[in-house]
XYZ file of C-alpha atoms in Angstrom:
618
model
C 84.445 -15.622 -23.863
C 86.681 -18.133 -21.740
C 90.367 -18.352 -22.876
C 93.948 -18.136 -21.662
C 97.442 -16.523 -22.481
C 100.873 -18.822 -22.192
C 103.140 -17.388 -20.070
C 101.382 -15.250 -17.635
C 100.152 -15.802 -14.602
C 97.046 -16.097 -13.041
C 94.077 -13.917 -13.871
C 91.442 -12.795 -11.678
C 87.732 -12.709 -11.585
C 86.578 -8.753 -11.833
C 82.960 -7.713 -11.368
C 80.648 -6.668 -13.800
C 82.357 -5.561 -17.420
C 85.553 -7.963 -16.927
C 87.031 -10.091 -19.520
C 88.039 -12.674 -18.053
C 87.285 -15.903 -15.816
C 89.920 -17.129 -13.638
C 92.785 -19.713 -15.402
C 95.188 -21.155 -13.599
C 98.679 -22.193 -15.105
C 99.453 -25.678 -16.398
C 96.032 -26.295 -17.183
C 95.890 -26.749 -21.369
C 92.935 -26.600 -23.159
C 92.754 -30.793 -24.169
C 93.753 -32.061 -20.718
C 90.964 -33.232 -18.522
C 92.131 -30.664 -16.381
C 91.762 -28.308 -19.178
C 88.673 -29.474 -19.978
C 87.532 -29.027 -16.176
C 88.996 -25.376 -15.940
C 87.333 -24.705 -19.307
C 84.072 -25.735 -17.935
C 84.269 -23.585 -14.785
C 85.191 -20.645 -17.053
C 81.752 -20.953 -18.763
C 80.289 -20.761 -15.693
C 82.122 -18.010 -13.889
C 81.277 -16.286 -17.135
C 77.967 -16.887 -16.525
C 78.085 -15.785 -13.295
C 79.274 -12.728 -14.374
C 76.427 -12.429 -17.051
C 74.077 -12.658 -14.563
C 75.744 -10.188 -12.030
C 75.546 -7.587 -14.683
C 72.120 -8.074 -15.400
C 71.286 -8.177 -12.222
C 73.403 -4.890 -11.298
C 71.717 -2.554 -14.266
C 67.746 -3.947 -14.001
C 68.014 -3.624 -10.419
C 65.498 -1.170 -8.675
C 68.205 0.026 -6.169
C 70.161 2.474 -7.212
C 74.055 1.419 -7.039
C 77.436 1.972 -8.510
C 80.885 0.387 -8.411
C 83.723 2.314 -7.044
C 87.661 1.815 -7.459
C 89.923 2.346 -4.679
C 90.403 6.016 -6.114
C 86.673 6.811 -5.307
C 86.048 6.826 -8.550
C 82.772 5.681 -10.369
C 83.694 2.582 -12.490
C 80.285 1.336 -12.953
C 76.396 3.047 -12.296
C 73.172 1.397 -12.902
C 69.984 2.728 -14.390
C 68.120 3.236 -11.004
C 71.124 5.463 -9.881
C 71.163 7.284 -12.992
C 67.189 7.738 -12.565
C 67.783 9.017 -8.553
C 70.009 12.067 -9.586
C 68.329 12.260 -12.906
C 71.427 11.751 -15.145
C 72.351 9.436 -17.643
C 74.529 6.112 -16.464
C 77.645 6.631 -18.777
C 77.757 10.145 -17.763
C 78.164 9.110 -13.764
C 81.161 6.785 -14.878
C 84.958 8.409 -13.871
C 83.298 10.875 -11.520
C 83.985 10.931 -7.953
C 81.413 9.119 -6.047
C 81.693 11.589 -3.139
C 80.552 14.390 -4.828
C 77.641 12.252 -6.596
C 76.084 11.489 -2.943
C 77.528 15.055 -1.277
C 80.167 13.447 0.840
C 82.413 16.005 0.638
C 80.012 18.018 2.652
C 80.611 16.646 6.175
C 84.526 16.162 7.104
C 83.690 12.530 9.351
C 81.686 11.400 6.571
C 84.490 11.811 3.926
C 86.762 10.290 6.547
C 84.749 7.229 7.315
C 84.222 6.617 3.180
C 88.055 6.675 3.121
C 88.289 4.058 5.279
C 85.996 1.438 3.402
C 87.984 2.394 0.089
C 91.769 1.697 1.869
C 90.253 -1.829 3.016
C 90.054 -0.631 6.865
C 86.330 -0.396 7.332
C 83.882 -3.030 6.148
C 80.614 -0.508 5.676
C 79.886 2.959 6.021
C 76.179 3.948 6.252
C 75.147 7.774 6.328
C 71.638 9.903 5.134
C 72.178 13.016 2.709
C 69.741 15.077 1.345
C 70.856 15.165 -2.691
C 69.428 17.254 -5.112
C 68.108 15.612 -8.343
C 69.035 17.224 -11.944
C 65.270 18.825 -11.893
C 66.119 20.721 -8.661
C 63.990 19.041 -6.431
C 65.900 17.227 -3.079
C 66.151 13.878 -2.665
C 66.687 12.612 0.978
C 68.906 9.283 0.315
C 70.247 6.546 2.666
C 73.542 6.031 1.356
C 76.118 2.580 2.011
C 79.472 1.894 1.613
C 81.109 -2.045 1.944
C 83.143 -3.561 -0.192
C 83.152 -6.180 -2.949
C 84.373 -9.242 -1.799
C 88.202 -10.093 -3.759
C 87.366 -7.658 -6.794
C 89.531 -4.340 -4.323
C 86.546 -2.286 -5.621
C 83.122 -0.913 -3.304
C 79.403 -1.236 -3.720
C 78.045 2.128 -3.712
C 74.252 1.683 -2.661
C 71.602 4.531 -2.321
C 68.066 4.150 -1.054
C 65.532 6.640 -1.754
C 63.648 7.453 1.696
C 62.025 10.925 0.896
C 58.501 9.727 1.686
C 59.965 8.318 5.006
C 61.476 11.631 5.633
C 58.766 13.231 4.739
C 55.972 11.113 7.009
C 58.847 11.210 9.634
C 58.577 15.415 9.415
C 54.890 15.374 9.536
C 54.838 13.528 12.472
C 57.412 15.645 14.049
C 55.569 18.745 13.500
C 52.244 16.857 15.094
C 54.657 16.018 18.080
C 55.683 19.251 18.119
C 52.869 21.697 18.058
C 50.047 22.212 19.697
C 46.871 20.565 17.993
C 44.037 23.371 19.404
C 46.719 26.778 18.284
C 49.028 25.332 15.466
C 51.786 27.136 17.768
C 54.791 25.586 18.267
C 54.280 23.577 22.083
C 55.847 23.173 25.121
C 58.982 20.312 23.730
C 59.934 22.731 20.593
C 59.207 25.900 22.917
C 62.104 24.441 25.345
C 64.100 22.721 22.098
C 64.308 26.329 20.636
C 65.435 27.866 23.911
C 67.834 25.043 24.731
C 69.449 25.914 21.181
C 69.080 29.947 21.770
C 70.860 29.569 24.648
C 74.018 28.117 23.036
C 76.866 30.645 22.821
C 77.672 29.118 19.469
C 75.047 30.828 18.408
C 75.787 34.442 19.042
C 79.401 34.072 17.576
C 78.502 35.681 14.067
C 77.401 39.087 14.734
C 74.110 38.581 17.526
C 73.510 40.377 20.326
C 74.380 37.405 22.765
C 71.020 38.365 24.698
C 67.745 36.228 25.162
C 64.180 37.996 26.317
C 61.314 36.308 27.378
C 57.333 37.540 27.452
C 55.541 34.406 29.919
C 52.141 35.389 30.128
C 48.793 33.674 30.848
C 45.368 34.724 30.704
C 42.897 35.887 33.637
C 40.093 34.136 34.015
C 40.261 32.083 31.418
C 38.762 29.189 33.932
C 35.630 31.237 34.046
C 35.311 30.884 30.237
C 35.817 27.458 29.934
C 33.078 26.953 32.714
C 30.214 29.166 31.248
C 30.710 29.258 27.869
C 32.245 25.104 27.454
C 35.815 24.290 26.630
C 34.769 24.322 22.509
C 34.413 28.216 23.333
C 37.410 28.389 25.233
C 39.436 26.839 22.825
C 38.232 29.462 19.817
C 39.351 32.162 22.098
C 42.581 30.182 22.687
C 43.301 30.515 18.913
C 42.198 33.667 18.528
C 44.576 34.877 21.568
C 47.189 32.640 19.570
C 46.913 35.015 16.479
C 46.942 38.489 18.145
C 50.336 36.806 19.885
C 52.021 36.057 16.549
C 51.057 39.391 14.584
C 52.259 40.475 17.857
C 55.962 38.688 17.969
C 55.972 39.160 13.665
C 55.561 42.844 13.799
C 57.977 43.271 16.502
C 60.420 40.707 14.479
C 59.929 42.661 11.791
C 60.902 45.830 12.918
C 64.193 44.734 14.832
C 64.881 42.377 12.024
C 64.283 39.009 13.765
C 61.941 36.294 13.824
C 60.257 35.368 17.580
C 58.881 31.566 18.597
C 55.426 32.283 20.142
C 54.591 28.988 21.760
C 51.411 27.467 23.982
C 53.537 26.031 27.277
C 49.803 24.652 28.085
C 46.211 25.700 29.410
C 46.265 29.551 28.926
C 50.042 29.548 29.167
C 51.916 31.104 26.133
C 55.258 32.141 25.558
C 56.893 34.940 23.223
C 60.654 33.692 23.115
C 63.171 37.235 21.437
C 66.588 35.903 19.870
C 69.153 38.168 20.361
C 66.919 41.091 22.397
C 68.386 43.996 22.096
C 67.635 45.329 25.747
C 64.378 45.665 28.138
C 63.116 48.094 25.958
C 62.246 45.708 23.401
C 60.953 43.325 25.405
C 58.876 46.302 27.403
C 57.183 47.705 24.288
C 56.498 43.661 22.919
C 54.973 43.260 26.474
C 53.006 46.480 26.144
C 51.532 45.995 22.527
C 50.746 42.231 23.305
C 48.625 43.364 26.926
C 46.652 46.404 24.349
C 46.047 43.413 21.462
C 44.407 41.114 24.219
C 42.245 44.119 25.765
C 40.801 44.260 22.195
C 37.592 42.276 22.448
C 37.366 39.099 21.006
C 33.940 38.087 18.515
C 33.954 34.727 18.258
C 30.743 33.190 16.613
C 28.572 36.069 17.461
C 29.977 35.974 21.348
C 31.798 38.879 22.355
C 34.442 38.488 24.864
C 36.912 40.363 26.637
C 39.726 38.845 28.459
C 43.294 40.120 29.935
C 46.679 38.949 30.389
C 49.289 38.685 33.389
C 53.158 38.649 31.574
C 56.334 38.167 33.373
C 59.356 39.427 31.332
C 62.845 38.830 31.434
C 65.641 39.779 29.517
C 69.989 39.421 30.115
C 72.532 38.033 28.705
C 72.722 34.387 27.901
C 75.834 33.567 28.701
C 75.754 31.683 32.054
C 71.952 31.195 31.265
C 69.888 28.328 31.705
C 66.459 26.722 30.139
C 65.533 26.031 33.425
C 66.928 29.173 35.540
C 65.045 31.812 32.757
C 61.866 30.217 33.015
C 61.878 29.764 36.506
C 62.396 33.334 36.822
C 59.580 34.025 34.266
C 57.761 32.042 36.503
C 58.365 33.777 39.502
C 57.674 37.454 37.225
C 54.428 36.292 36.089
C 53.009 35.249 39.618
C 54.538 38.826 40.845
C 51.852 40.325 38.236
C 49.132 38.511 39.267
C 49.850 39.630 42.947
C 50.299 42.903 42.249
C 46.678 43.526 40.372
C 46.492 41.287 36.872
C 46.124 42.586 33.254
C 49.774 44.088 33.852
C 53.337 43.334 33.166
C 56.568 43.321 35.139
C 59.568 42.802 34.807
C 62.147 40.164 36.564
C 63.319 42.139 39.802
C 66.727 40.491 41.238
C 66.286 42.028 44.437
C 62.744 41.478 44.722
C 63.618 37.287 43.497
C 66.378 37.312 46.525
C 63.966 38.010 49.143
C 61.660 35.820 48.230
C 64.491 33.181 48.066
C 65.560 34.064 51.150
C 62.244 33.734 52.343
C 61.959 30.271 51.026
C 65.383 29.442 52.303
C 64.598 30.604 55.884
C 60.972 28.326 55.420
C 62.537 25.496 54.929
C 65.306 25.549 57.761
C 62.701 27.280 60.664
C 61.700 23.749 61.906
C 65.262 22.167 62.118
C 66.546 26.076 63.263
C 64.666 25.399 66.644
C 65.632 22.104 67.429
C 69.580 22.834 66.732
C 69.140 25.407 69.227
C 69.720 28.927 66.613
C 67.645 31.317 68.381
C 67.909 33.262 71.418
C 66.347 35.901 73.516
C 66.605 39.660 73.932
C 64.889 41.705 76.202
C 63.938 45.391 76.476
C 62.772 47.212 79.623
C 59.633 48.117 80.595
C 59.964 51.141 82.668
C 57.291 52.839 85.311
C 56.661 56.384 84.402
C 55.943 57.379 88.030
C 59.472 56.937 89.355
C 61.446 55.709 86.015
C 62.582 52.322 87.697
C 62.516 48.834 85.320
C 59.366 46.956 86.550
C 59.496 43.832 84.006
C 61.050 43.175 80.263
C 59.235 42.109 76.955
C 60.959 39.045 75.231
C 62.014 39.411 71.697
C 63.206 36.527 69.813
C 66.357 36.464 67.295
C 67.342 33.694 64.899
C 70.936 33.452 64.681
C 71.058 31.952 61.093
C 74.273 30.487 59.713
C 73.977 32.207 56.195
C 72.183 35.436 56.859
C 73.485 36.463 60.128
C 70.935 37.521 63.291
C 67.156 38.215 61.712
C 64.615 40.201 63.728
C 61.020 38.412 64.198
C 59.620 40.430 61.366
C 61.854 38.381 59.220
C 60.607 35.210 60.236
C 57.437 35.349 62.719
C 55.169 35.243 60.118
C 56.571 32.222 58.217
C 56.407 30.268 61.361
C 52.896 31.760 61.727
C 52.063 30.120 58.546
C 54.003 27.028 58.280
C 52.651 25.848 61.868
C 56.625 26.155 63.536
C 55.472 29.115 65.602
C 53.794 26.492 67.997
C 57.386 24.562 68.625
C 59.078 27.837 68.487
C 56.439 29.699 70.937
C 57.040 27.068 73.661
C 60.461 27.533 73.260
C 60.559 31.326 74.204
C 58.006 30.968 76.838
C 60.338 27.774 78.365
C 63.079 30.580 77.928
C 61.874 33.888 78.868
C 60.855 32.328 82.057
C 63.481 30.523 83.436
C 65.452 33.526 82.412
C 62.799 35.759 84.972
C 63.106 33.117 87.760
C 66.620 33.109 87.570
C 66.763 37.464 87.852
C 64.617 37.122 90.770
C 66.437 34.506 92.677
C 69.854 36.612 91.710
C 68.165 39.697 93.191
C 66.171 38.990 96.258
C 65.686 41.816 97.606
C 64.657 43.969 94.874
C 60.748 43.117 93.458
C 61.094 40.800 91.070
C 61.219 41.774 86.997
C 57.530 40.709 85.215
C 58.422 39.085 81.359
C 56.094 39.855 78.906
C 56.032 36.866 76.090
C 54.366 37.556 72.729
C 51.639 34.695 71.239
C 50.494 34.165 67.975
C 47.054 33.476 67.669
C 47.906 30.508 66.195
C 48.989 28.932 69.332
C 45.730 29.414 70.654
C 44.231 27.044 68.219
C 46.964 24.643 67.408
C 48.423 24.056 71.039
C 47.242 23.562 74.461
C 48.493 26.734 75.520
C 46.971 26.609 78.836
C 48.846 23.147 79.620
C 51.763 24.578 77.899
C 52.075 27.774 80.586
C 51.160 25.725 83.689
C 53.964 23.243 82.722
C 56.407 25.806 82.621
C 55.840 27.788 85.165
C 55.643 24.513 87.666
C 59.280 23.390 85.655
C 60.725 26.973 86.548
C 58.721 28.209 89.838
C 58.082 31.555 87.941
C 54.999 32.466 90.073
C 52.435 33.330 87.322
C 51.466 37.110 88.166
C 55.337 37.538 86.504
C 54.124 36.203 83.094
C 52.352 38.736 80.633
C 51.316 37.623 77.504
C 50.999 39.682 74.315
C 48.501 39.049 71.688
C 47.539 41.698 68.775
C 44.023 43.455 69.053
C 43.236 41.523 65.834
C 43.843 38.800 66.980
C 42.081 39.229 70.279
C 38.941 41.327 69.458
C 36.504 39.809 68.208
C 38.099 36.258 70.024
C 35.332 33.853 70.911
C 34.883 29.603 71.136
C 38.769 28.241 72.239
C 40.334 31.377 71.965
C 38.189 33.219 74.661
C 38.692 30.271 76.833
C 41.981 30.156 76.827
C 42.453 33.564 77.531
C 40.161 33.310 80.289
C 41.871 29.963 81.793
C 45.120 31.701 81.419
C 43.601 34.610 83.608
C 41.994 32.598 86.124
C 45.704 30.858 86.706
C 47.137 34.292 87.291
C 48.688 34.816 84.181
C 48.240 38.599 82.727
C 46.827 39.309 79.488
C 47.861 42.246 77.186
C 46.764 43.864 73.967
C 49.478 44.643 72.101
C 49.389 47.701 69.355
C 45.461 48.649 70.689
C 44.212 51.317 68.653
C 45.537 50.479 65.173
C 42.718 47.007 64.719
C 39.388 46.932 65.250
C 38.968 48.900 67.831
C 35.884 47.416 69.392
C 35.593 48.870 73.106
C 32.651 46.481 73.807
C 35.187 43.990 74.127
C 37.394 45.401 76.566
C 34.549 44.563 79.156
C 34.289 41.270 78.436
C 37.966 39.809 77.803
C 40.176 39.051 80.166
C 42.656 41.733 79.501
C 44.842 43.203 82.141
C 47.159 45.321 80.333
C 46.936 47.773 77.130
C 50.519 48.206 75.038
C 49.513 51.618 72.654
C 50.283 51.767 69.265
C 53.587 53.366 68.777
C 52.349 55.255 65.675
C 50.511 57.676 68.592
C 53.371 58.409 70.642
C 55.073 59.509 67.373
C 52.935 61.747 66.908
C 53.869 63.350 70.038
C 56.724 64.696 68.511
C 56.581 68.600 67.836
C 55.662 68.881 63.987
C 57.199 72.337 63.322
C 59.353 72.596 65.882
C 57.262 74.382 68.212
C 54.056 72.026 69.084
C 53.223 68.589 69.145
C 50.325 66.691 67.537
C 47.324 67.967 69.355
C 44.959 65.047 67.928
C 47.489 62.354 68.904
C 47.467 63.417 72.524
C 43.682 63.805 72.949
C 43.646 60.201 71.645
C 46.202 58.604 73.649
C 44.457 60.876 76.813
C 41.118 59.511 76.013
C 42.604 55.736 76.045
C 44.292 56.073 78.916
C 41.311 57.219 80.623
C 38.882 54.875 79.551
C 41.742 52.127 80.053
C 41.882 53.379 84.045
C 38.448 52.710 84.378
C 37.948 49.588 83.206
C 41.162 48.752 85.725
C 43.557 48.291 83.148
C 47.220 49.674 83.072
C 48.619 51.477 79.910
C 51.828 51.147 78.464
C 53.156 53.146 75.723
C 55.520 51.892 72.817
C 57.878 53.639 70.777
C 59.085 56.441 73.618
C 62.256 57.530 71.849
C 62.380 61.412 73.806
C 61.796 63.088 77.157
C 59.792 65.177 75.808
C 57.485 62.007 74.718
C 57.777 60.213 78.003
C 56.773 63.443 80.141
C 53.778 63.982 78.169
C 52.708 60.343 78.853
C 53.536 60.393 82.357
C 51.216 63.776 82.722
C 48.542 62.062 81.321
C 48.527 58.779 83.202
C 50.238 56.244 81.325
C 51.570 53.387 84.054
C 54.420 52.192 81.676
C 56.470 53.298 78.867
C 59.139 51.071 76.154
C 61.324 52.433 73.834
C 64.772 53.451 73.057
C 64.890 56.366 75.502
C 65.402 53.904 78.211
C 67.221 50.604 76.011
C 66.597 48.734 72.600
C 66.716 44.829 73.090
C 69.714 43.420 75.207
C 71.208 40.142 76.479
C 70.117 39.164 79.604
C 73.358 40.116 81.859
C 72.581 43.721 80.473
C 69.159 43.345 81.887
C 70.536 42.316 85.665
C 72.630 45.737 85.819
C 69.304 47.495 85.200
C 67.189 45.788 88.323
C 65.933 48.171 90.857
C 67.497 51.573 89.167
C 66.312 53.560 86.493
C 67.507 52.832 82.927
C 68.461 56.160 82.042
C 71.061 55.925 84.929
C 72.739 52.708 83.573
């Protein structure tokens, strides 16, 4: 099939279905050089021959495509991949064969290998075959080397795809439920939260039902984990006719996912409000009350949820489940087998209480609290006779906090020790220095609240010599304050602390007596000098209808006072707001009174205008 044509120039070698081999001019037919280019036309002919044969019996599915995108060429494997016959895939376009046309950078990358500016374009489509049924293909795009046409090649990798999507959904779900688990749970919500989604007619909300089960330990350790995993699934089902019927209704489908243990999740696409998510939470707490028969055993089990629902604009993954987090421990808390929802003002204090937590320790060593001090006033004649301490934290962010915004984190974190021995340190060189400012008026007592921490976790009794000796505070002007909890009842190194403390001179009160245990025996035996009443009685010494005061509250406060005198204790009285209050406790005997009738808290130089007069006169 060799031959030539005077007068024209040189042909060139095409691929499969061309003519002609190669001839180059001046080269006749009888001339050795004829002979020689005759020879190599056989062969490129050949060549040729075999390329073609090879092309069509191939098993991989390919076609040649002119620089028009146009098929020129498709074999029999092809033809057999999109169920068609090959001559009627010749002339079409090859994008729409292998659904290029689909995606805008896959079009534009083909383009490229047919203008000669790419060498190979590889992408994955899912095709559908002439049947109906899909066909995932891996399709490639390079050119044929000096014939300006491409090889169009398509591999078949369904079963790939296929064993590639089971093992996604084992990856993906949990293996004891079947529900979706904790990497698709946070997939799904990653994607939820994307505004792109809410751009065609969604709500542009997100609610979450976080819930786990109580006492679902106890199952797994009397009845074996085999048990606790059938109630698992079972609790898994109740949770998706749960979400579905709920979907249903408001025309949406919900992910119900196991986050792990006896943690499950109800995530609500565009929620329509709290009142969605509040009746979901309600029927998925009365589905779970619903006893469970598993294999004869009958059990019943509950369910703490936290629930939130807003907008998710501005909404994280890791912000909304933190914050379901948060919810669902504020159920538990408050009782179990309830739900609640997320509270932002109820979240800010307990941030703020973490924030304030975590910056108590360095807040005492960069020197952010200071002292306040409120008179304690004699009844007899009205004059100041000492001052109770009362720390403040001047914090940087939230301004000055009273102790009951941050005693009892330093109570539990351990800082109340450092923090303690700073206000004695304080308070006392803050007493010495009154008394040497005033020397001829009888020096102010300061009365220094402990926590009874500090009598385990410190050497208190070191702590109090040390500073009295560094500021020559003679130690019959120190008072300290413990609560009757913490003081009834006080045996081992408590009881000898307080009793070392005595024995140095130091004075000892009860603070808020009559509102703890109220155990009189002990009175006898501690080493108690002074009794601070509850403030709730002298309240009550307020008239009730405007005519009479509390009877019952009197006869109470009489009856302590009286049994306080005998033991040789002194009384003081908290919370005396009226003159009408502090006359009644005068008449009955109490030695001291506190309270804003005579001053709230003040700095120190407020204090020294007050030594030696009568508050009230200030």
């Amino acid at each position: 099939m060799s031959g030539h044509t005077e007068g024209r120039g040189p042909a060139t070698v095409a691929a499969p279905g061309s003519a002609h081999p190669p001839i180059t001019e001046g080269e006749g037919p009888a001339s050795p050089a004829g002979l020689a280019a005759s020879a190599r036309g056989r062969s490129a002919e050949a060549q040729l021959t075999d390329y073609r044969a090879a092309f069509h019996a191939s098993q991989l599915a390919m076609a040649l495509v002119d620089h028009e995108g146009l098929v020129v060429s498709a074999n029999d494997a092809l033809a057999a991949l999109l169920g068609a016959e090959p001559d009627a895939l010749r002339s079409r376009p090859a994008a729409d064969l292998v659904d290029l046309a689909s995606d805008g950078r896959s079009l534009l990358a083909y383009g490229e290998v047919l203008n000669g500016r790419s060498s190979c374009f590889r992408c994955t489509r899912r095709l559908k075959h002439a049947d109906g049924h899909p066909v995932w293909a891996e399709v490639t795009v390079a050119p044929v080397p000096g014939g300006g046409w491409v090889l169009l090649s398509v591999t078949d990798v369904s079963d790939r795809r296929e064993l590639q999507a089971r093992l996604r959904h084992l990856q993906m779900h949990d293996p004891v439920t079947r529900l979706p688990n904790r990497t698709l749970f946070f997939e799904r919500l990653s994607t939820a939260l994307d505004s792109s989604s809410y751009d065609h007619g969604g709500t542009g909300r997100i609610g979450l039902c976080y819930l786990d089960l109580d006492g679902f330990k106890a199952v797994n350790d009397t009845l074996g984990h085999r048990m606790g995993d059938r109630l698992l699934t079972a609790v898994a089902s109740r949770l998706t006719e749960c979400a579905d019927r709920d979907g249903q209704a408001r025309g949406g489908a919900h992910l119900v996912a196991r986050l792990g243990g006896d943690e499950f999740a109800i995530l609500v696409e565009d929620s329509t409000g709290t009142e969605q998510l509040a009746d979901l939470a309600r029927s998925v707490l009365a589905a779970l009350q619903q006893p469970f028969d598993l294999s004869g055993q009958r059990l019943s089990v509950s369910a703490s949820i936290g629930v939130v629902e807003r907008a998710a604009d501005g909404t994280t993954a890791t912000g909304l489940m933190q914050d379901a987090d948060t919810t669902l421990y504020w159920a538990k808390a408050d009782g179990k087998a309830r739900w609640t929802f997320f509270d932002p003002e109820r979240n800010a204090h307990r941030m703020t209480r973490q924030a304030l937590s975590s910056t108590l320790r360095p807040a005492v060593e960069r020197g952010e609290f200071t002292l306040e001090y409120q008179p304690l006033v004699c009844m007899a004649d009205g004059v100041v006779r000492g001052v109770e301490a009362l720390v403040r934290w001047v914090h940087p962010q939230f301004g000055t906090l009273a102790p009951n915004r941050f005693i009892g984190i330093a109570e539990e974190d351990g800082s109340i020790v450092q923090l303690g021995r700073w206000i004695l340190r304080t308070a006392c060189r803050q007493a010495r220095q009154w008394e040497l400012e005033h020397p001829s008026e009888p020096p102010l007592f300061v009365s220094v609240n402990v926590a009874v921490r500090q009598l385990w976790d410190s050497d208190l009794v070191a702590d109090v010599a040390g500073i009295l000796d560094e500021t020559g505070l003679a130690p019959h002007l120190l008072q300290l304050e413990l609560t009757e909890s913490a003081v009834m009842g006080s045996a081992g190194r408590p009881l000898q602390v307080l009793q070392a403390l005595s024995e140095m001179g130091v004075r000892i009160a009860i603070d808020d007596f009559g509102t703890g245990y109220s155990n009189l025996a002990y009175l006898s035996r501690l080493p108690v000098s002074v009794l601070k009443l509850d403030g709730s009685f002298v309240r009550g010494f307020r008239y009730d209808d405007g005519t009479h005061p509390n009877p019952a509250d009197e006869t109470i406060v009489e009856a302590m006072v009286e049994l306080a005198h005998r033991l040789g204790l002194t009384v003081t009285a908290e919370c005396v707001e009226t003159a009408g209050q502090a006359e009644r406790l005068r008449r009955i005997g109490c030695d001291t009174g506190q309270g804003w009738l005579y001053s709230r808290a003040v700095a120190p130089d407020r204090i020294a205008g007050m030594i030696g007069v009568s508050p009230l006169a200030v």
